mmCIF file of C-alpha atoms in Angstrom:
data_model
loop_
_atom_site.group_PDB
_atom_site.id
_atom_site.type_symbol
_atom_site.label_atom_id
_atom_site.label_comp_id
_atom_site.label_asym_id
_atom_site.label_seq_id
_atom_site.Cartn_x
_atom_site.Cartn_y
_atom_site.Cartn_z
ATOM 1 C CA MET A 28 2.162 7.798 -78.597
ATOM 2 C CA LYS A 29 4.735 7.713 -75.783
ATOM 3 C CA ILE A 30 3.779 8.915 -72.276
ATOM 4 C CA ARG A 31 6.401 11.033 -70.524
ATOM 5 C CA THR A 32 6.717 11.176 -66.785
ATOM 6 C CA SER A 33 7.065 14.721 -65.595
ATOM 7 C CA ARG A 34 10.234 15.660 -63.731
ATOM 8 C CA PRO A 35 8.338 17.272 -60.757
ATOM 9 C CA ALA A 36 6.552 13.990 -60.034
ATOM 10 C CA ILE A 37 9.843 12.115 -60.075
ATOM 11 C CA LEU A 38 11.432 14.686 -57.761
ATOM 12 C CA VAL A 39 8.543 14.472 -55.286
ATOM 13 C CA ALA A 40 8.710 10.692 -55.226
ATOM 14 C CA SER A 41 12.450 10.818 -54.713
ATOM 15 C CA ALA A 42 12.054 13.297 -51.875
ATOM 16 C CA VAL A 43 9.482 11.103 -50.127
ATOM 17 C CA LEU A 44 11.687 8.057 -50.440
ATOM 18 C CA GLY A 45 14.600 10.062 -49.075
ATOM 19 C CA VAL A 46 12.638 11.158 -46.010
ATOM 20 C CA VAL A 47 11.535 7.585 -45.313
ATOM 21 C CA ALA A 48 15.095 6.365 -45.675
ATOM 22 C CA LEU A 49 16.414 9.045 -43.325
ATOM 23 C CA ALA A 50 13.728 8.228 -40.773
ATOM 24 C CA GLY A 51 14.665 4.574 -40.924
ATOM 25 C CA CYS A 52 18.333 5.400 -40.457
ATOM 26 C CA ALA A 53 17.566 7.672 -37.520
ATOM 27 C CA SER A 54 15.441 5.004 -35.880
ATOM 28 C CA SER A 55 18.058 2.308 -36.299
ATOM 29 C CA SER A 56 20.836 4.574 -35.026
ATOM 30 C CA GLU A 57 18.878 5.756 -31.919
ATOM 31 C CA THR A 58 17.876 2.315 -30.689
ATOM 32 C CA PRO A 59 21.368 1.208 -29.557
ATOM 33 C CA ASP A 60 21.909 4.563 -27.814
ATOM 34 C CA THR A 61 18.634 4.217 -25.862
ATOM 35 C CA THR A 62 19.448 0.643 -24.858
ATOM 36 C CA GLU A 63 22.919 1.671 -23.762
ATOM 37 C CA ALA A 64 21.529 4.564 -21.701
ATOM 38 C CA ALA A 65 19.081 2.250 -19.958
ATOM 39 C CA LYS A 66 21.884 -0.164 -19.180
ATOM 40 C CA GLU A 67 24.030 2.645 -17.766
ATOM 41 C CA ALA A 68 21.143 3.890 -15.591
ATOM 42 C CA LYS A 69 20.511 0.386 -14.293
ATOM 43 C CA ASP A 70 24.205 -0.069 -13.490
ATOM 44 C CA ALA A 71 24.303 3.298 -11.714
ATOM 45 C CA LEU A 72 21.254 2.384 -9.609
ATOM 46 C CA ALA A 73 22.799 -0.928 -8.651
ATOM 47 C CA ALA A 74 26.021 0.824 -7.672
ATOM 48 C CA SER A 75 24.052 3.328 -5.590
ATOM 49 C CA ASP A 76 22.266 0.527 -3.742
ATOM 50 C CA GLU A 77 25.561 -1.131 -2.926
ATOM 51 C CA GLU A 78 27.072 2.091 -1.593
ATOM 52 C CA THR A 79 24.063 3.231 0.445
ATOM 53 C CA PRO A 80 24.865 2.719 4.148
ATOM 54 C CA GLU A 81 22.392 0.950 6.403
ATOM 55 C CA SER A 82 19.897 3.353 7.883
ATOM 56 C CA GLU A 83 20.668 4.395 11.445
ATOM 57 C CA GLY A 84 16.954 4.276 12.119
ATOM 58 C CA ASP A 85 17.130 0.483 12.125
ATOM 59 C CA ALA A 86 19.156 0.543 15.333
ATOM 60 C CA THR A 87 17.283 0.493 18.633
ATOM 61 C CA ASP A 88 17.856 3.029 21.400
ATOM 62 C CA ASP A 89 18.818 0.352 23.891
ATOM 63 C CA ALA A 90 21.240 -1.379 21.501
ATOM 64 C CA SER A 91 19.324 -4.650 21.798
ATOM 65 C CA ASP A 92 21.155 -6.000 18.735
ATOM 66 C CA ALA A 93 24.605 -5.288 20.157
ATOM 67 C CA PRO A 94 26.700 -8.387 20.893
ATOM 68 C CA LEU A 95 25.944 -10.290 24.086
ATOM 69 C CA ASP A 96 29.163 -12.261 24.097
ATOM 70 C CA GLY A 97 31.264 -10.159 26.442
ATOM 71 C CA SER A 98 32.429 -7.531 23.945
ATOM 72 C CA ASN A 99 29.325 -5.314 24.414
ATOM 73 C CA SER A 100 30.535 -2.550 22.131
ATOM 74 C CA GLY A 101 28.856 0.777 22.902
ATOM 75 C CA LEU A 102 27.252 -0.461 26.124
ATOM 76 C CA PRO A 103 28.059 0.144 29.804
ATOM 77 C CA PRO A 104 30.349 -2.503 31.326
ATOM 78 C CA SER A 105 28.478 -5.659 32.254
ATOM 79 C CA LEU A 106 28.046 -5.983 36.016
ATOM 80 C CA ASP A 107 28.806 -9.086 38.033
ATOM 81 C CA ALA A 108 25.421 -10.456 39.021
ATOM 82 C CA THR A 109 26.708 -11.604 42.414
ATOM 83 C CA ASN A 110 28.255 -8.362 43.690
ATOM 84 C CA GLY A 111 25.028 -6.683 44.827
ATOM 85 C CA GLN A 112 25.293 -3.696 42.484
ATOM 86 C CA SER A 113 22.308 -2.212 40.698
ATOM 87 C CA ALA A 114 22.412 -1.343 37.001
ATOM 88 C CA LEU A 115 20.662 1.474 35.204
ATOM 89 C CA PHE A 116 17.993 0.668 32.641
ATOM 90 C CA GLY A 117 19.947 0.034 29.459
ATOM 91 C CA GLY A 118 22.613 -1.986 31.290
ATOM 92 C CA GLN A 119 23.242 -5.676 31.819
ATOM 93 C CA TYR A 120 24.534 -8.331 34.184
ATOM 94 C CA THR A 121 26.762 -11.333 33.538
ATOM 95 C CA TYR A 122 26.615 -14.440 35.720
ATOM 96 C CA GLY A 123 29.658 -16.569 36.429
ATOM 97 C CA ASP A 124 28.367 -19.388 34.232
ATOM 98 C CA GLY A 125 27.994 -17.080 31.205
ATOM 99 C CA LEU A 126 24.292 -16.199 31.387
ATOM 100 C CA ILE A 127 23.756 -12.524 30.457
ATOM 101 C CA VAL A 128 20.627 -10.477 31.141
ATOM 102 C CA ARG A 129 20.114 -7.040 29.604
ATOM 103 C CA VAL A 130 17.240 -4.621 30.220
ATOM 104 C CA GLY A 131 16.675 -1.829 27.705
ATOM 105 C CA LYS A 132 15.891 1.793 28.373
ATOM 106 C CA LEU A 133 12.438 2.759 29.566
ATOM 107 C CA LYS A 134 9.861 3.911 27.017
ATOM 108 C CA PRO A 135 6.344 5.313 27.532
ATOM 109 C CA TYR A 136 3.543 2.819 27.066
ATOM 110 C CA SER A 137 -0.222 2.963 26.515
ATOM 111 C CA VAL A 138 -2.265 -0.107 27.333
ATOM 112 C CA SER A 139 -4.729 -1.195 24.647
ATOM 113 C CA ASP A 140 -7.663 -1.391 27.084
ATOM 114 C CA ASN A 141 -7.613 0.620 30.290
ATOM 115 C CA TRP A 142 -9.809 -1.913 32.054
ATOM 116 C CA LEU A 143 -6.798 -4.230 32.152
ATOM 117 C CA LEU A 144 -5.294 -2.079 34.906
ATOM 118 C CA ASP A 145 -6.107 -1.649 38.583
ATOM 119 C CA HIS A 146 -4.059 1.563 38.718
ATOM 120 C CA LYS A 147 -5.508 3.283 35.675
ATOM 121 C CA LYS A 148 -4.013 6.711 36.381
ATOM 122 C CA TRP A 149 -0.436 5.576 36.937
ATOM 123 C CA PRO A 150 2.164 6.162 34.216
ATOM 124 C CA GLN A 151 2.867 3.129 32.049
ATOM 125 C CA VAL A 152 6.330 2.126 30.861
ATOM 126 C CA THR A 153 7.800 -0.652 28.748
ATOM 127 C CA PHE A 154 11.290 -2.038 28.195
ATOM 128 C CA GLN A 155 12.944 -4.881 26.338
ATOM 129 C CA VAL A 156 14.639 -7.771 28.109
ATOM 130 C CA THR A 157 17.326 -9.746 26.279
ATOM 131 C CA VAL A 158 18.826 -12.965 27.623
ATOM 132 C CA PHE A 159 21.936 -14.581 26.156
ATOM 133 C CA ASN A 160 22.683 -18.189 27.066
ATOM 134 C CA GLY A 161 26.446 -18.220 27.444
ATOM 135 C CA THR A 162 26.334 -21.332 29.608
ATOM 136 C CA ASP A 163 27.173 -24.870 28.547
ATOM 137 C CA ASP A 164 23.614 -26.067 29.142
ATOM 138 C CA ARG A 165 20.188 -25.294 27.765
ATOM 139 C CA TYR A 166 18.279 -22.475 29.427
ATOM 140 C CA ASP A 167 14.524 -22.194 29.991
ATOM 141 C CA PRO A 168 13.492 -18.504 29.814
ATOM 142 C CA SER A 169 9.955 -19.257 30.976
ATOM 143 C CA GLY A 170 11.310 -19.221 34.534
ATOM 144 C CA ILE A 171 12.190 -15.516 34.378
ATOM 145 C CA TYR A 172 10.307 -13.560 37.021
ATOM 146 C CA SER A 173 10.183 -9.793 37.533
ATOM 147 C CA THR A 174 8.769 -7.329 40.051
ATOM 148 C CA ALA A 175 8.920 -3.539 40.230
ATOM 149 C CA SER A 176 8.515 -0.827 42.829
ATOM 150 C CA SER A 177 8.027 2.886 42.239
ATOM 151 C CA GLY A 178 7.439 5.852 44.514
ATOM 152 C CA GLY A 179 7.113 3.562 47.513
ATOM 153 C CA ARG A 180 4.443 1.407 45.857
ATOM 154 C CA GLU A 181 4.563 -1.977 44.156
ATOM 155 C CA GLY A 182 4.346 -1.674 40.379
ATOM 156 C CA GLU A 183 1.582 -3.403 38.430
ATOM 157 C CA GLU A 184 2.790 -5.687 35.646
ATOM 158 C CA ILE A 185 0.842 -5.292 32.409
ATOM 159 C CA PHE A 186 -0.228 -8.224 30.248
ATOM 160 C CA ASP A 187 -1.488 -6.840 26.950
ATOM 161 C CA SER A 188 -1.496 -9.376 24.117
ATOM 162 C CA ALA A 189 -2.938 -6.818 21.688
ATOM 163 C CA ASN A 190 0.390 -4.978 21.915
ATOM 164 C CA GLY A 191 2.587 -8.060 22.107
ATOM 165 C CA ILE A 192 3.099 -7.899 25.875
ATOM 166 C CA ASP A 193 2.631 -11.582 26.657
ATOM 167 C CA GLY A 194 5.141 -12.205 29.433
ATOM 168 C CA THR A 195 8.248 -14.352 29.132
ATOM 169 C CA PRO A 196 9.024 -16.690 26.203
ATOM 170 C CA SER A 197 8.807 -20.443 26.656
ATOM 171 C CA THR A 198 11.158 -21.898 24.013
ATOM 172 C CA THR A 199 14.371 -23.367 25.424
ATOM 173 C CA LEU A 200 17.581 -21.539 24.526
ATOM 174 C CA ARG A 201 20.522 -23.592 23.330
ATOM 175 C CA PRO A 202 24.035 -22.463 24.343
ATOM 176 C CA GLY A 203 25.091 -19.425 22.320
ATOM 177 C CA LYS A 204 21.509 -18.321 21.568
ATOM 178 C CA LYS A 205 19.590 -15.257 22.762
ATOM 179 C CA VAL A 206 15.971 -14.170 23.030
ATOM 180 C CA SER A 207 14.326 -10.767 23.476
ATOM 181 C CA PHE A 208 10.873 -9.908 24.776
ATOM 182 C CA ASP A 209 9.013 -6.856 26.070
ATOM 183 C CA LEU A 210 7.643 -6.234 29.549
ATOM 184 C CA ALA A 211 5.426 -3.376 30.702
ATOM 185 C CA TYR A 212 4.445 -1.931 34.074
ATOM 186 C CA ALA A 213 2.137 0.676 35.515
ATOM 187 C CA VAL A 214 4.147 2.618 38.108
ATOM 188 C CA LYS A 215 3.429 5.418 40.548
ATOM 189 C CA ASP A 216 6.477 7.464 39.515
ATOM 190 C CA ALA A 217 8.119 6.850 36.125
ATOM 191 C CA ASP A 218 11.277 8.620 37.322
ATOM 192 C CA ASP A 219 11.705 6.331 40.329
ATOM 193 C CA ILE A 220 11.621 2.658 39.365
ATOM 194 C CA ASP A 221 13.411 -0.379 40.766
ATOM 195 C CA LEU A 222 13.032 -3.512 38.647
ATOM 196 C CA GLU A 223 14.111 -6.860 40.059
ATOM 197 C CA ILE A 224 14.583 -9.794 37.702
ATOM 198 C CA SER A 225 15.206 -13.408 38.633
ATOM 199 C CA PRO A 226 16.363 -15.625 35.737
ATOM 200 C CA GLY A 227 14.922 -18.740 37.388
ATOM 201 C CA TYR A 228 16.613 -22.106 37.962
ATOM 202 C CA ASP A 229 19.217 -24.129 36.108
ATOM 203 C CA ASP A 230 18.980 -27.857 35.328
ATOM 204 C CA ASP A 231 20.285 -28.669 38.801
ATOM 205 C CA PHE A 232 17.586 -26.506 40.404
ATOM 206 C CA ASN A 233 20.097 -23.881 41.479
ATOM 207 C CA GLU A 234 18.551 -20.421 41.438
ATOM 208 C CA TRP A 235 20.306 -17.549 39.697
ATOM 209 C CA ALA A 236 20.622 -14.565 42.044
ATOM 210 C CA PRO A 237 18.059 -11.801 41.439
ATOM 211 C CA ILE A 238 19.401 -8.659 39.746
ATOM 212 C CA LEU A 239 18.261 -5.047 40.061
ATOM 213 C CA PHE A 240 17.782 -2.342 37.416
ATOM 214 C CA THR A 241 16.986 1.226 38.446
ATOM 215 C CA THR A 242 16.280 4.689 37.040
ATOM 216 C CA SER A 243 19.038 6.230 39.186
ATOM 217 C CA ALA A 244 22.588 5.142 39.941
ATOM 218 C CA SER A 245 23.077 3.314 43.229
#
């Protein structure tokens, strides 16, 4: 006797096979689209990174990264170090041989351990010093010396290694190179400060004239 396969069973099997086939087609057709979308998103992100301007927050208030080669864009004119003028904090001096000394704007400071100070109740300030060696010879920044007066009293220099206040650097500067470091003082009156800086001596033991930075115009 012959066995007949019922038509409903054949139709169900055909339907199942059709669904599987459609699912396979859908999967194979969606994969390229997803890959392409990912590629487009990646390209868009890369383009966004290239177009994003540098954050203004990276710039310092005292423009310590501004050029120290005489152009001094965005800074007050550089003063002649031999004319007896005083510069405001944030200004700079240029010596005849090309040495440039800049002192940044004053900022509040808090010493890491109060026992480091003799004048514990005086306000504390810090500022950045930048020296550019525009001379033809090497320059030793370890010879830099500073003093400060405030409110009729001598300021107290702060040495605070925990906060990176370690005094002047010691590595010799080749011509065309610059170095920056931070100094801090305890002062009687933070609104009345005179800071005198002496860059030290050259290779012939000639002393650079001391220069003066103040909180008020002379």
